[in-house]
Structures are given as structure tokens and as C-alpha cells.
Amino acid sequence: MRWLLHALESFKQPEPALPVQLSSVWMDFDSVDFYSEPFDCAILLGNGNFGAEVETCKLFDEWLIPICSADTLGDQPWGPERLEEAELIHPSSDRRDWRRWLNRMDLAGQVTLSNGKVFDTLDQGITAAVRGHGVSIGDLFLIADDLNEGQVFLPFNSAGGTGDAYYLVWLQDSFKRQRVLELRDHLLTCLPDISGIAVELLTAPSSVAAR
């Protein structure tokens, strides 16, 4: 998450010695147990319901869209037939991100999902796509900097909303609550900007409730 690293760098500027430890793991359903895990806060993907003992702040919605390198993009138009022939990059072992995007584009069943490279996180998928290893599925907000800098390209111009969003989550009675609130306020000033990216945003169907 380049945006998060940049945000943390600017957050630390007034206090360079402030210790920050990041941990990124793949989870079937995003959750955190602040009583047994050594975290002061977490950024989780979900519907905002993370338990009664935590506070949350929504950062941005999840918008899935295919991404690739300039060489992979080529100069021919993309459709389901060309995507079927491409090397797919799966940022999760259950391939659910591709499945959700294809369903939202009404392309379910037109692209084989059983093949391709499988990774654990969206960041790994982005890196593989940048290096020309195939077409990955990414989150529009998380790839905004890469798009604006010409690191990745979009073979399709439609992003599918999933109904999920990224939330900052922390324990209500945390003794570091004030510092977490300071981080929250700072993150809200550093969110990725997708306003200049020419894509169609297709919201999630109202029936979408589970991942």
C-alpha cells in the first residue's frame, strides 16, 4: 500500500522517532483480535461490522479493476476473448477478486479462472502486473499512484464496486486511542485521489452482502 507508506511518512515528520510496525496478511474475512494480537489499530476490508468493542472510520470503497503493464496492454482492444487468452494473476488463493469483477461486468463463465499465477495480497498482484507477468485484478484506490505515474495500465475502463470498503479499526478502550485518532485524522487527509482517472464506476448490486 504505497499510499499508506506515504501517509505514515508524513505522519511521522513531526516525530521522526515514533516507532511504526506494519504487518500485512491475507485473511479470508478481515478481522483482528486486539486482545491477543500486538496491534494498536488495523486497516480492514469489509462492511464496517467488526465487533461491538471497536471503533471504525471508513477510508474508501473497494473498486476492482484489471491492471497490466504497457507491454501486456498492447494496442489491440480488450474483451473477454483476449482476457481468456491472457495469463491471469490472482491476488488471493480463492480467486474471488476476479470472480467478483467478472460477475459485475456480466462476464461470468466467459473467462477461465482455474489457471494463472496465485498470490496472497493485492500488492503482490500489482507488483507482478507491473513487471509484465500477466493481468492482475487491483483496487482502483490502491493503484491510483501507479496509474498516475504510468506504472500500470487498464485493459478495461470499468471498475466494479464490491460493497466492501477499507476501514481504520481500533479498540474503544485502547490506552493509545488518542494517538490512533490523530492517525485517523491524518489518513483522511492523505487518501488516494481517483478523480482524474477516466473509468466507469459500477456500483455493487444491492444484494451483495457477503464475501
Short mmCIF file of C-alpha atoms in Angstrom, two decimals:
data_model
loop_
_atom_site.label_atom_id
_atom_site.label_comp_id
_atom_site.label_asym_id
_atom_site.label_seq_id
_atom_site.Cartn_x
_atom_site.Cartn_y
_atom_site.Cartn_z
CA MET A 1 0.00 0.00 0.00
CA ARG A 2 2.09 2.86 -1.29
CA TRP A 3 -0.47 5.44 -0.20
CA LEU A 4 -0.29 4.17 3.38
CA LEU A 5 3.52 4.24 3.44
CA HIS A 6 3.48 7.83 2.17
CA ALA A 7 0.84 8.78 4.72
CA LEU A 8 2.83 7.25 7.57
CA GLU A 9 5.98 9.05 6.46
CA SER A 10 4.24 12.42 6.64
CA PHE A 11 2.55 11.45 9.93
CA LYS A 12 5.97 10.80 11.46
CA GLN A 13 7.60 14.01 10.24
CA PRO A 14 6.90 15.97 13.46
CA GLU A 15 8.16 12.99 15.49
CA PRO A 16 10.72 11.02 13.43
CA ALA A 17 11.50 8.64 16.29
CA LEU A 18 7.88 7.46 16.51
CA PRO A 19 8.02 3.65 16.15
CA VAL A 20 5.72 2.20 13.47
CA GLN A 21 5.43 -1.51 12.73
CA LEU A 22 3.37 -2.76 9.79
CA SER A 23 2.03 -6.26 9.24
CA SER A 24 0.19 -7.35 6.10
CA VAL A 25 -1.53 -10.73 5.96
CA TRP A 26 -4.15 -12.37 3.78
CA MET A 27 -7.38 -13.30 5.57
CA ASP A 28 -10.49 -14.97 4.26
CA PHE A 29 -12.53 -12.45 6.24
CA ASP A 30 -10.66 -9.45 7.59
CA SER A 31 -10.63 -9.37 11.38
CA VAL A 32 -8.32 -8.56 14.28
CA ASP A 33 -8.25 -9.53 17.94
CA PHE A 34 -6.70 -6.58 19.73
CA TYR A 35 -6.54 -8.57 22.97
CA SER A 36 -4.34 -11.35 21.60
CA GLU A 37 -2.57 -9.57 18.72
CA PRO A 38 0.01 -6.79 19.21
CA PHE A 39 -1.74 -4.11 17.15
CA ASP A 40 -2.90 -0.63 18.14
CA CYS A 41 -5.12 -0.34 15.06
CA ALA A 42 -5.77 -2.10 11.76
CA ILE A 43 -7.00 -1.35 8.26
CA LEU A 44 -9.60 -3.97 7.42
CA LEU A 45 -11.68 -4.67 4.34
CA GLY A 46 -15.34 -5.39 4.99
CA ASN A 47 -18.81 -3.98 5.53
CA GLY A 48 -17.92 -1.99 8.64
CA ASN A 49 -19.18 -4.53 11.18
CA PHE A 50 -16.08 -5.60 13.06
CA GLY A 51 -17.47 -6.11 16.55
CA ALA A 52 -19.03 -4.14 19.38
CA GLU A 53 -15.77 -3.37 21.17
CA VAL A 54 -14.11 -1.45 18.36
CA GLU A 55 -14.46 1.94 16.72
CA THR A 56 -14.17 2.34 12.97
CA CYS A 57 -13.59 5.02 10.38
CA LYS A 58 -14.33 4.38 6.70
CA LEU A 59 -11.42 5.31 4.44
CA PHE A 60 -12.57 4.38 0.92
CA ASP A 61 -14.69 1.90 -1.01
CA GLU A 62 -13.31 -1.12 -2.84
CA TRP A 63 -13.44 -0.83 -6.65
CA LEU A 64 -11.94 -3.78 -8.52
CA ILE A 65 -10.44 -3.39 -11.99
CA PRO A 66 -7.95 -5.36 -14.16
CA ILE A 67 -4.42 -3.96 -14.46
CA CYS A 68 -1.34 -4.80 -16.51
CA SER A 69 1.93 -3.44 -17.85
CA ALA A 70 2.26 -1.36 -21.02
CA ASP A 71 3.71 -4.34 -22.92
CA THR A 72 0.85 -6.59 -21.84
CA LEU A 73 -1.70 -3.91 -22.72
CA GLY A 74 -0.56 -3.71 -26.33
CA ASP A 75 -2.52 -1.75 -28.93
CA GLN A 76 -5.44 -4.10 -29.56
CA PRO A 77 -8.80 -3.74 -27.79
CA TRP A 78 -9.55 -5.98 -24.83
CA GLY A 79 -12.61 -8.15 -24.39
CA PRO A 80 -13.45 -11.46 -22.73
CA GLU A 81 -11.82 -13.42 -25.56
CA ARG A 82 -8.46 -11.69 -25.15
CA LEU A 83 -8.71 -11.92 -21.36
CA GLU A 84 -9.32 -15.65 -21.69
CA GLU A 85 -6.02 -15.96 -23.58
CA ALA A 86 -4.06 -13.82 -21.12
CA GLU A 87 -2.10 -15.01 -18.10
CA LEU A 88 -4.27 -14.08 -15.12
CA ILE A 89 -2.75 -13.02 -11.82
CA HIS A 90 -4.83 -13.89 -8.75
CA PRO A 91 -4.12 -11.80 -5.63
CA SER A 92 -5.97 -14.31 -3.43
CA SER A 93 -5.96 -18.09 -3.41
CA ASP A 94 -9.74 -18.34 -3.77
CA ARG A 95 -9.66 -16.12 -6.91
CA ARG A 96 -12.64 -14.20 -5.55
CA ASP A 97 -11.49 -10.76 -6.77
CA TRP A 98 -11.52 -11.80 -10.42
CA ARG A 99 -14.80 -13.63 -9.86
CA ARG A 100 -16.45 -10.56 -8.38
CA TRP A 101 -15.27 -8.27 -11.18
CA LEU A 102 -16.37 -10.69 -13.90
CA ASN A 103 -19.77 -11.07 -12.26
CA ARG A 104 -20.20 -7.31 -12.08
CA MET A 105 -19.27 -6.97 -15.78
CA ASP A 106 -21.74 -9.74 -16.72
CA LEU A 107 -18.80 -11.84 -17.95
CA ALA A 108 -19.18 -14.76 -15.56
CA GLY A 109 -18.30 -18.05 -17.25
CA GLN A 110 -16.52 -16.39 -20.17
CA VAL A 111 -13.04 -16.42 -18.60
CA THR A 112 -11.35 -19.48 -17.06
CA LEU A 113 -10.23 -18.73 -13.50
CA SER A 114 -8.58 -22.05 -12.66
CA ASN A 115 -5.31 -21.11 -14.40
CA GLY A 116 -2.77 -18.38 -13.78
CA LYS A 117 -0.45 -17.21 -11.01
CA VAL A 118 -1.76 -17.10 -7.44
CA PHE A 119 -0.52 -14.68 -4.77
CA ASP A 120 -1.54 -13.75 -1.23
CA THR A 121 -2.21 -10.00 -1.47
CA LEU A 122 -3.28 -7.29 -3.89
CA ASP A 123 0.15 -5.67 -3.54
CA GLN A 124 1.85 -8.83 -4.79
CA GLY A 125 -0.54 -8.97 -7.72
CA ILE A 126 0.17 -5.33 -8.56
CA THR A 127 3.92 -5.94 -8.50
CA ALA A 128 3.60 -8.97 -10.79
CA ALA A 129 1.44 -6.99 -13.22
CA VAL A 130 3.90 -4.05 -13.27
CA ARG A 131 6.67 -6.47 -14.20
CA GLY A 132 4.70 -7.86 -17.12
CA HIS A 133 3.77 -11.26 -15.72
CA GLY A 134 0.13 -11.05 -16.73
CA VAL A 135 -3.14 -9.29 -15.96
CA SER A 136 -3.99 -8.84 -12.30
CA ILE A 137 -7.07 -7.53 -10.56
CA GLY A 138 -6.46 -4.47 -8.41
CA ASP A 139 -8.28 -1.95 -6.30
CA LEU A 140 -8.69 1.43 -8.00
CA PHE A 141 -7.77 3.44 -4.90
CA LEU A 142 -4.74 1.29 -4.13
CA ILE A 143 -3.33 1.59 -7.67
CA ALA A 144 -4.10 5.30 -8.12
CA ASP A 145 -0.47 6.37 -7.69
CA ASP A 146 0.76 3.62 -10.02
CA LEU A 147 -1.75 4.68 -12.68
CA ASN A 148 -0.92 8.36 -12.40
CA GLU A 149 2.80 7.58 -12.67
CA GLY A 150 2.38 5.25 -15.67
CA GLN A 151 3.46 2.13 -13.80
CA VAL A 152 0.31 0.16 -14.60
CA PHE A 153 -2.38 0.39 -17.28
CA LEU A 154 -6.05 -0.51 -17.58
CA PRO A 155 -7.11 -3.01 -20.27
CA PHE A 156 -10.74 -2.30 -19.31
CA ASN A 157 -12.25 1.04 -18.30
CA SER A 158 -14.91 -0.22 -15.87
CA ALA A 159 -14.34 -0.77 -12.15
CA GLY A 160 -16.74 -2.93 -10.20
CA GLY A 161 -17.85 -1.97 -6.72
CA THR A 162 -17.98 -4.84 -4.25
CA GLY A 163 -20.00 -3.23 -1.47
CA ASP A 164 -16.98 -3.53 0.84
CA ALA A 165 -14.70 -0.73 1.98
CA TYR A 166 -11.43 -0.20 3.81
CA TYR A 167 -11.82 0.86 7.43
CA LEU A 168 -9.42 2.00 10.11
CA VAL A 169 -10.34 -0.04 13.19
CA TRP A 170 -9.21 0.30 16.81
CA LEU A 171 -10.23 -0.85 20.28
CA GLN A 172 -12.62 1.53 22.04
CA ASP A 173 -10.79 1.44 25.36
CA SER A 174 -7.26 1.37 23.95
CA PHE A 175 -4.83 3.38 26.05
CA LYS A 176 -3.38 4.63 22.73
CA ARG A 177 -6.77 5.81 21.49
CA GLN A 178 -5.75 9.48 21.27
CA ARG A 179 -2.74 8.68 19.10
CA VAL A 180 -4.91 6.44 16.89
CA LEU A 181 -7.40 9.31 16.47
CA GLU A 182 -4.52 11.53 15.39
CA LEU A 183 -3.55 8.90 12.82
CA ARG A 184 -7.16 8.65 11.67
CA ASP A 185 -7.39 12.41 11.10
CA HIS A 186 -4.11 12.35 9.18
CA LEU A 187 -5.09 9.40 6.98
CA LEU A 188 -8.29 11.17 5.98
CA THR A 189 -6.17 13.99 4.53
CA CYS A 190 -3.97 11.53 2.57
CA LEU A 191 -6.49 9.30 0.80
CA PRO A 192 -5.71 8.31 -2.80
CA ASP A 193 -7.25 10.60 -5.44
CA ILE A 194 -9.08 8.81 -8.26
CA SER A 195 -10.90 11.88 -9.58
CA GLY A 196 -8.60 12.20 -12.59
CA ILE A 197 -8.78 8.53 -13.62
CA ALA A 198 -11.15 8.02 -16.56
CA VAL A 199 -13.05 4.89 -15.53
CA GLU A 200 -16.68 3.92 -15.21
CA LEU A 201 -17.64 3.06 -11.63
CA LEU A 202 -20.27 0.32 -11.49
CA THR A 203 -21.71 0.09 -8.01
CA ALA A 204 -22.29 -3.26 -6.36
CA PRO A 205 -25.77 -4.79 -6.66
CA SER A 206 -27.81 -4.22 -3.51
CA SER A 207 -27.99 -7.98 -2.97
CA VAL A 208 -24.23 -8.23 -2.43
CA ALA A 209 -23.72 -8.73 1.29
CA ALA A 210 -21.18 -11.50 1.78
CA ARG A 211 -17.64 -12.16 0.61
#
